CSV table of C-alpha atoms and ligand atoms in Angstrom, one decimal:
chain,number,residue,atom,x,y,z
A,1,UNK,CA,0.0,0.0,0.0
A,2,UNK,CA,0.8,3.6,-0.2
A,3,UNK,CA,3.2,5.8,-2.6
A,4,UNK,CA,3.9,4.0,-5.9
A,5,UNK,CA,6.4,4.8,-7.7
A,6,UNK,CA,4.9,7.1,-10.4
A,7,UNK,CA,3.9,9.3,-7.6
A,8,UNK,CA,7.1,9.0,-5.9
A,9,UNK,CA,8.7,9.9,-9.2
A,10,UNK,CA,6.1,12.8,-9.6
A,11,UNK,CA,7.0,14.6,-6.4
A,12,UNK,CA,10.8,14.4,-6.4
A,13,UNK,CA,10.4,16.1,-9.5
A,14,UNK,CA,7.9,18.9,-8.5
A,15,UNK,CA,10.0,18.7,-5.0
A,16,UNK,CA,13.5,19.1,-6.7
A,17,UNK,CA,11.6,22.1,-9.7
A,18,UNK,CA,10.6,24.1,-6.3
A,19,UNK,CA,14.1,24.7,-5.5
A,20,UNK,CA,15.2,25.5,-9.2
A,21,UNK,CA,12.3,27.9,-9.6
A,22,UNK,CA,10.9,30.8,-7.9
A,23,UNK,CA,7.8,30.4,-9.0
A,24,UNK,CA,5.9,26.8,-9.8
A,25,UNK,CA,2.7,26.0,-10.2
A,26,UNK,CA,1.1,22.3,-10.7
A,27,UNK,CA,-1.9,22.0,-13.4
A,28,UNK,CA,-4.3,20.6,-10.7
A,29,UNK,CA,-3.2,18.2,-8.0
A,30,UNK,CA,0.0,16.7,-9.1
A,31,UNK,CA,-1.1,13.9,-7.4
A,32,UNK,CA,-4.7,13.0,-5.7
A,33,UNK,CA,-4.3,13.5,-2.3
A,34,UNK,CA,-5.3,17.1,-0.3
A,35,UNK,CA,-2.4,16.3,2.3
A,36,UNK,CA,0.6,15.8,-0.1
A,37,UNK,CA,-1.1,19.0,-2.2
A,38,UNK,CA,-1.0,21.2,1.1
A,39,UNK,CA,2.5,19.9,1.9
A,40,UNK,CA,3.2,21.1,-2.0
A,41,UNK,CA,1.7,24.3,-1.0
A,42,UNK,CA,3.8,25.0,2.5
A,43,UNK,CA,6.9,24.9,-0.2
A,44,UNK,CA,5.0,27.8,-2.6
A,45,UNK,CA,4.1,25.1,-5.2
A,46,UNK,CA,-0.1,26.0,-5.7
A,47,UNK,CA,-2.1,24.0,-8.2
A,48,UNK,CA,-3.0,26.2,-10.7
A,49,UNK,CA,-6.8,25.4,-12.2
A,50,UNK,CA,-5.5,26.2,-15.9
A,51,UNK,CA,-2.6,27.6,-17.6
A,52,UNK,CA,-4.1,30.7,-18.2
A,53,UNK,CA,-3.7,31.4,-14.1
A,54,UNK,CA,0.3,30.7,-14.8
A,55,UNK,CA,1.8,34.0,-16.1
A,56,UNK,CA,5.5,33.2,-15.4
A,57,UNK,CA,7.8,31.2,-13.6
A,58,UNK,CA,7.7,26.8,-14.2
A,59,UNK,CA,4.6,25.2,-14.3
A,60,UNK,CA,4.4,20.8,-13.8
A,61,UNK,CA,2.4,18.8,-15.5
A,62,UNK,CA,0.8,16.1,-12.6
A,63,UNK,CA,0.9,12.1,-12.5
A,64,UNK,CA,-2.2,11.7,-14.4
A,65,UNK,CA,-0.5,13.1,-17.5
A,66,UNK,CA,-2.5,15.9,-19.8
A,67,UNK,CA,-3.5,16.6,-23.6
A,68,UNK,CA,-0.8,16.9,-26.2
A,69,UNK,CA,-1.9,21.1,-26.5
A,70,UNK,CA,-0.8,21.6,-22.7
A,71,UNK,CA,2.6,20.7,-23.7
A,72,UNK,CA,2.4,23.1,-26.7
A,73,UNK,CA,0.9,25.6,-25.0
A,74,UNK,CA,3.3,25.6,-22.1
A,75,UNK,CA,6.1,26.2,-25.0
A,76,UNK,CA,4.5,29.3,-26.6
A,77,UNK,CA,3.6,31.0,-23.6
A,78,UNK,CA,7.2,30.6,-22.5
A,79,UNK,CA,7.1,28.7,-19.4
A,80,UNK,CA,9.3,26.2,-18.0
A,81,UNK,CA,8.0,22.7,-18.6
A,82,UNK,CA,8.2,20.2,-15.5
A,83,UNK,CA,6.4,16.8,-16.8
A,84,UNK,CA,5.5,14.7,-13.9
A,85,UNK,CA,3.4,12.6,-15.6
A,86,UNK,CA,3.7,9.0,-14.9
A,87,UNK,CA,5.6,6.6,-17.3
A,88,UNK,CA,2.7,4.2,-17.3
A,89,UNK,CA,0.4,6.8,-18.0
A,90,UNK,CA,2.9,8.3,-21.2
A,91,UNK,CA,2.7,4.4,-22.6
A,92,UNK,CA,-0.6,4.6,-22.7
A,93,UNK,CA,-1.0,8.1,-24.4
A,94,UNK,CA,1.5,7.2,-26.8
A,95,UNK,CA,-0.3,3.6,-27.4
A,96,UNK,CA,-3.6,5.6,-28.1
A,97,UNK,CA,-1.8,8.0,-30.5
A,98,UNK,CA,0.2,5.1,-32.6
A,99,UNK,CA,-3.6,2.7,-33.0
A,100,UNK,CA,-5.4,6.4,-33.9
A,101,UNK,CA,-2.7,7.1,-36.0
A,102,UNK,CA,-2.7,3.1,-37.2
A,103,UNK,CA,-6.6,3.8,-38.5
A,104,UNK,CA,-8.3,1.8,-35.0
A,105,UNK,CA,-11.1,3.5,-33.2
A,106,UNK,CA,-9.5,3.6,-29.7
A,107,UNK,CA,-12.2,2.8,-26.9
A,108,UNK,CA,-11.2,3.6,-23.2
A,109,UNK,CA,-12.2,1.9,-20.3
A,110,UNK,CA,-12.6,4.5,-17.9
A,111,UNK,CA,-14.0,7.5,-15.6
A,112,UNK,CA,-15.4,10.2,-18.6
A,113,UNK,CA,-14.6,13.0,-15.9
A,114,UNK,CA,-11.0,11.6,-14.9
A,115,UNK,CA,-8.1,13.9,-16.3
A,116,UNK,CA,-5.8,10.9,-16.9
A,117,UNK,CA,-8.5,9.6,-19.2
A,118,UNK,CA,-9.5,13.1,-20.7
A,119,UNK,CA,-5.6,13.5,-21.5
A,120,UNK,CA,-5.6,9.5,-23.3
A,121,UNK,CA,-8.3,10.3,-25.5
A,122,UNK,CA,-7.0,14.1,-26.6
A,123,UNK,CA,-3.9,11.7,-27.4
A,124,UNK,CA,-5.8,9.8,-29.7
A,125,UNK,CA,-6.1,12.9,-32.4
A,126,UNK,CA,-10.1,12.7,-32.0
A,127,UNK,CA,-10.2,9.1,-32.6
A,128,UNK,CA,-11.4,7.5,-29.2
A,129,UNK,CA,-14.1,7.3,-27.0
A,130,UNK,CA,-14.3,6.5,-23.3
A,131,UNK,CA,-16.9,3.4,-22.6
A,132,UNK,CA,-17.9,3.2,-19.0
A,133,UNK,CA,-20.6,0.9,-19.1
A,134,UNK,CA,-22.6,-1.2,-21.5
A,135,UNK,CA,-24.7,1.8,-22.4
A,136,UNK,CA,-21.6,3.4,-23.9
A,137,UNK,CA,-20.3,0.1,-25.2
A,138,UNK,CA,-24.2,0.4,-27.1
A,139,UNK,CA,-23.2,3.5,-29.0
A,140,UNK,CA,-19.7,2.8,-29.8
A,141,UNK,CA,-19.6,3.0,-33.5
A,142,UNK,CA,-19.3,-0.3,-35.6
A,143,UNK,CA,-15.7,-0.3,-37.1
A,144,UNK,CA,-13.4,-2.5,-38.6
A,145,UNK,CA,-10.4,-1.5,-36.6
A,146,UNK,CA,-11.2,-1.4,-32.9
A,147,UNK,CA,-8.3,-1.1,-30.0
A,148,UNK,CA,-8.9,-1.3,-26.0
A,149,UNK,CA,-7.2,0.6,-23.6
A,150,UNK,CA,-7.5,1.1,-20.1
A,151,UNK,CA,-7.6,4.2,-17.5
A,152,UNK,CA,-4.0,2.9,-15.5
A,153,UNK,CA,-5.9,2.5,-12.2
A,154,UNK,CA,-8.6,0.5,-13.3
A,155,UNK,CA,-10.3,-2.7,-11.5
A,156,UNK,CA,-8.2,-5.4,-13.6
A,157,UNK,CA,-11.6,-7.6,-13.3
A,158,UNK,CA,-14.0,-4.8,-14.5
A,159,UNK,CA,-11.7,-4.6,-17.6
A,160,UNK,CA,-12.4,-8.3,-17.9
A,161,UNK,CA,-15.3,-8.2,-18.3
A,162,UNK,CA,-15.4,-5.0,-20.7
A,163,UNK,CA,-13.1,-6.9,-23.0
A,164,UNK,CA,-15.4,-9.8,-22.9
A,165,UNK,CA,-18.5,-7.8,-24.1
A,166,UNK,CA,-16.8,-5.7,-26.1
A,167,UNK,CA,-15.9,-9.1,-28.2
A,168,UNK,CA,-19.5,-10.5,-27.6
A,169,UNK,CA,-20.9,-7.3,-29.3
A,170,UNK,CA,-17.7,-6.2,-31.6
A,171,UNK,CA,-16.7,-8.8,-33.4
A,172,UNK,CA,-19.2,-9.6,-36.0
A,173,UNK,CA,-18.4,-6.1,-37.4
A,174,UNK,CA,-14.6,-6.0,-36.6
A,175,UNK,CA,-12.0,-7.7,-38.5
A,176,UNK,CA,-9.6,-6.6,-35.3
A,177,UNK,CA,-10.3,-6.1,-32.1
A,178,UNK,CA,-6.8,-5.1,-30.1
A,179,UNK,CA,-6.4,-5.0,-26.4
A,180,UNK,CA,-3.6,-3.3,-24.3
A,181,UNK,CA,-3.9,-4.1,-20.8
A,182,UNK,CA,-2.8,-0.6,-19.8
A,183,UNK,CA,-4.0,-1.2,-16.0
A,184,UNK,CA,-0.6,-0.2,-14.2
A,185,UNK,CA,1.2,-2.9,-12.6
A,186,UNK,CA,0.7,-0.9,-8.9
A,187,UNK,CA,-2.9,-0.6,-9.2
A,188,UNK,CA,-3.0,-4.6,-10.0
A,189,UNK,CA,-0.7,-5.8,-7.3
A,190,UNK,CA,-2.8,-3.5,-4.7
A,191,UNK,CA,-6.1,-4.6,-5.8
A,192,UNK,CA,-5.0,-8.3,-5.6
A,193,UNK,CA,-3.3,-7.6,-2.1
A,194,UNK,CA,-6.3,-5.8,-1.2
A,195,UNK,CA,-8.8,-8.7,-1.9
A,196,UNK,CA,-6.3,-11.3,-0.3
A,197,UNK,CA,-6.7,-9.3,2.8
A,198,UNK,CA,-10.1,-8.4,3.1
A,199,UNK,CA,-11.7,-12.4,2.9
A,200,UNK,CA,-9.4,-12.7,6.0
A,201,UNK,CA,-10.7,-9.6,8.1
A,202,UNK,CA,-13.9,-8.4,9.8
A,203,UNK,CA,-13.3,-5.0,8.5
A,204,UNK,CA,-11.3,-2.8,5.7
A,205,UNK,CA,-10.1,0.1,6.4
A,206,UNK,CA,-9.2,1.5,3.0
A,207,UNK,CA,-7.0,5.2,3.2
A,208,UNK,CA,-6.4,8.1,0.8
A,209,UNK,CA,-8.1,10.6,-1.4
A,210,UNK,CA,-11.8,10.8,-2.4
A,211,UNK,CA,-10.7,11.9,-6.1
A,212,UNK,CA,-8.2,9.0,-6.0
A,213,UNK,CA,-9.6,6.5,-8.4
A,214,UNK,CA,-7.0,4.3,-7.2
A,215,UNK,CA,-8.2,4.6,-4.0
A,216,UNK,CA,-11.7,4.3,-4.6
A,217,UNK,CA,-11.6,1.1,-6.1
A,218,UNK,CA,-9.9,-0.4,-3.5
A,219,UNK,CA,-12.8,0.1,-1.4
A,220,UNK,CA,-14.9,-0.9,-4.3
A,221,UNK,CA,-13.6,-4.4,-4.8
A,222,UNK,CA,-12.7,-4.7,-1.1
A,223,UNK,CA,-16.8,-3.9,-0.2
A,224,UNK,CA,-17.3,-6.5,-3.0
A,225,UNK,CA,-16.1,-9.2,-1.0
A,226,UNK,CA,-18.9,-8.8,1.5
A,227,UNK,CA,-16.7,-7.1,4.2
A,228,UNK,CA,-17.2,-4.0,5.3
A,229,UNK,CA,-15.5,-1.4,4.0
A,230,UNK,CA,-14.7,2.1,5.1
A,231,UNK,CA,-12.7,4.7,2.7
A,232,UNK,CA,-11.0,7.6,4.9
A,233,UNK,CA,-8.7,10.5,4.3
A,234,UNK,CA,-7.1,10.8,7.6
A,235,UNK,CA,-7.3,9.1,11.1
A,236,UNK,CA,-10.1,11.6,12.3
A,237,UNK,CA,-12.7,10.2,10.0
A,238,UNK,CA,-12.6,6.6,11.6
A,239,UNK,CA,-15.1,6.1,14.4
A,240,UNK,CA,-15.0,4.3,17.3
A,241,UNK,CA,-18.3,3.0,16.9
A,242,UNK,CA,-17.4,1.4,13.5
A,243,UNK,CA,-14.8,-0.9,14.4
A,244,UNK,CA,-16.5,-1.7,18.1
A,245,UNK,CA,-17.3,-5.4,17.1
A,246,UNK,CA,-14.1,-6.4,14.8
A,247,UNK,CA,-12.0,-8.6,15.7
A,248,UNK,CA,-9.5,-8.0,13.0
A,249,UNK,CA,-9.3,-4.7,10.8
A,250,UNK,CA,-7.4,-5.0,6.9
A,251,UNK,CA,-5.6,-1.7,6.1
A,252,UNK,CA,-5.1,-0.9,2.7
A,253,UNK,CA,-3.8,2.4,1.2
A,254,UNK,CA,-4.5,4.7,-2.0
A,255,UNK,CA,-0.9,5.2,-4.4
A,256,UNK,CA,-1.2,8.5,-4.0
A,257,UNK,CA,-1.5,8.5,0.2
A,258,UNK,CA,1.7,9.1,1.7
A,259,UNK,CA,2.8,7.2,5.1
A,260,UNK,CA,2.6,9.8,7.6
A,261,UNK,CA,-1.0,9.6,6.9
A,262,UNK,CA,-0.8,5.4,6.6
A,263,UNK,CA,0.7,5.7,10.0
A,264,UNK,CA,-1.6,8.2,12.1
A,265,UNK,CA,-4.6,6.1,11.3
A,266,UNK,CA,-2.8,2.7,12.1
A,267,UNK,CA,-2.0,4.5,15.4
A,268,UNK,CA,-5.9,5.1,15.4
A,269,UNK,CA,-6.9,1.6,15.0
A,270,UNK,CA,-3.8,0.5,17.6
A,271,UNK,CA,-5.5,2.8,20.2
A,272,UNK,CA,-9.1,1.5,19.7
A,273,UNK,CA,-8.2,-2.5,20.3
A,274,UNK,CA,-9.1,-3.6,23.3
B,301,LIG,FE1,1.6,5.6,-12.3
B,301,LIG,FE2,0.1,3.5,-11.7
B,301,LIG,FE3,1.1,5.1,-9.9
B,301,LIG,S1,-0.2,4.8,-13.4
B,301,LIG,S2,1.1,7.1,-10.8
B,301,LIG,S3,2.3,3.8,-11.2
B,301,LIG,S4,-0.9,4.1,-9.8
């Protein structure tokens, strides 16, 4: 659980840009997680909602990557380009661009409102779509040439099972469907740890951001085992009350929530067994 090492990567760059430059701003969270954003912000580095709020100085691309105009528009306004963006996310903008580019019409498994997904598809020169469910899978276009991608912090099982209908559906009209398992290898080897855990618990305590996708399907898939599952941002959400009857309590962690936090809510739990 905890940092992985795109987000690790992301903030020793932003960390390491802060003392180079007097001014640096991140395009939105450079990672999702309020606390490590406010710990950004005790060092001067502020999120910055677009680039039109950035008039000088360095500004860093986050973890979840952006569109292909971002980086060209950092260039002609003259600012200094820090891309954090992580490598796993890059493959899979560069894998959209290269099918789009190959004539497939790219489909991506993910959150429609999820900048790592909004930044994919821009990738993809106007040639994908995001499918979220089957109602989406229903209007995707009939086309010879169809590729699957993935948002990186995907449920590995819910892209499954999108692969398998998109083939059920696809293939009678498709003369090739191609699928790129771009789930990142972090997000898999916490949402297999995380299931491992919670068929052996009473509880799951599941910590980190509420915009953290990563995050939230961890408490997804956890509260799909039939245990119950409680997602928290710090130690002070966690009632008493909640855990009064568990015998054991799973802990699980977000890539994006950073140990100090890990720790103060395992000191929580510590403090409430009696
Ligand atoms: Fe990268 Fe996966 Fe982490 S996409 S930022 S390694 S959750």
């Amino acid at each position: 659980m905890g940092f992985c090492f795109g987000v690790k990567r992301a903030l020793t760059l932003v960390e390491r840009a802060a003392a180079q430059h007097q001014e640096l701003r991140t395009l939105g969270a450079v990672v999702h997680n309020r606390q490590v954003v406010a710990r950004l912000e005790s060092l001067g580095v502020r999120p910055a909602r677009s680039l039109d709020e950035v008039a000088s100085g360095a500004v860093a691309v986050p973890s979840h990557g952006a569109p292909p105009e971002v980086f060209a528009e950092v260039e002609s306004r003259g600012l200094q380009l820090v891309d954090a963006t992580c490598p796993m996310v890059k493959a899979a903008q560069k894998q959209a661009r290269q099918l789009a580019d190959d004539g497939f019409q790219v489909a991506v498994f993910g959150d429609p409102g999820h900048s790592e997904v909004k930044g994919v598809v821009a990738w993809a020169r106007g040639r994908a779509v995001v499918v979220s469910d089957d109602a989406d899978l229903a209007r995707l276009a009939p086309s010879r040439k169809l590729a699957v991608l993935s948002q990186t912090t995907q449920s590995l099982a819910a892209f499954q099972r999108l692969v398998t209908r998109i083939i059920e559906q696809k293939l009678a009209t498709s003369s090739q469907i191609v699928v790129h398992n771009t789930i990142c290898n972090a997000t898999s080897e916490r949402q297999l740890a995380a299931l491992e855990l919670a068929r052996q618990v009473d509880a799951m305590v599941v910590i980190g951001g509420r915009d953290s996708a990563n995050t939230r399907h961890l408490a997804e898939l956890c509260g799909g085992v039939g245990v119950p599952t409680r997602q928290v941002e710090g130690e002070d959400e966690l009632e008493a009350e909640w855990l009064a009857d568990c015998r054991k309590v799973g802990v699980t962690a977000g890539a994006s929530t950073p140990d100090w936090i890990i720790e103060k809510v395992l000191e929580r739990i510590r403090s409430l067994a009696h």
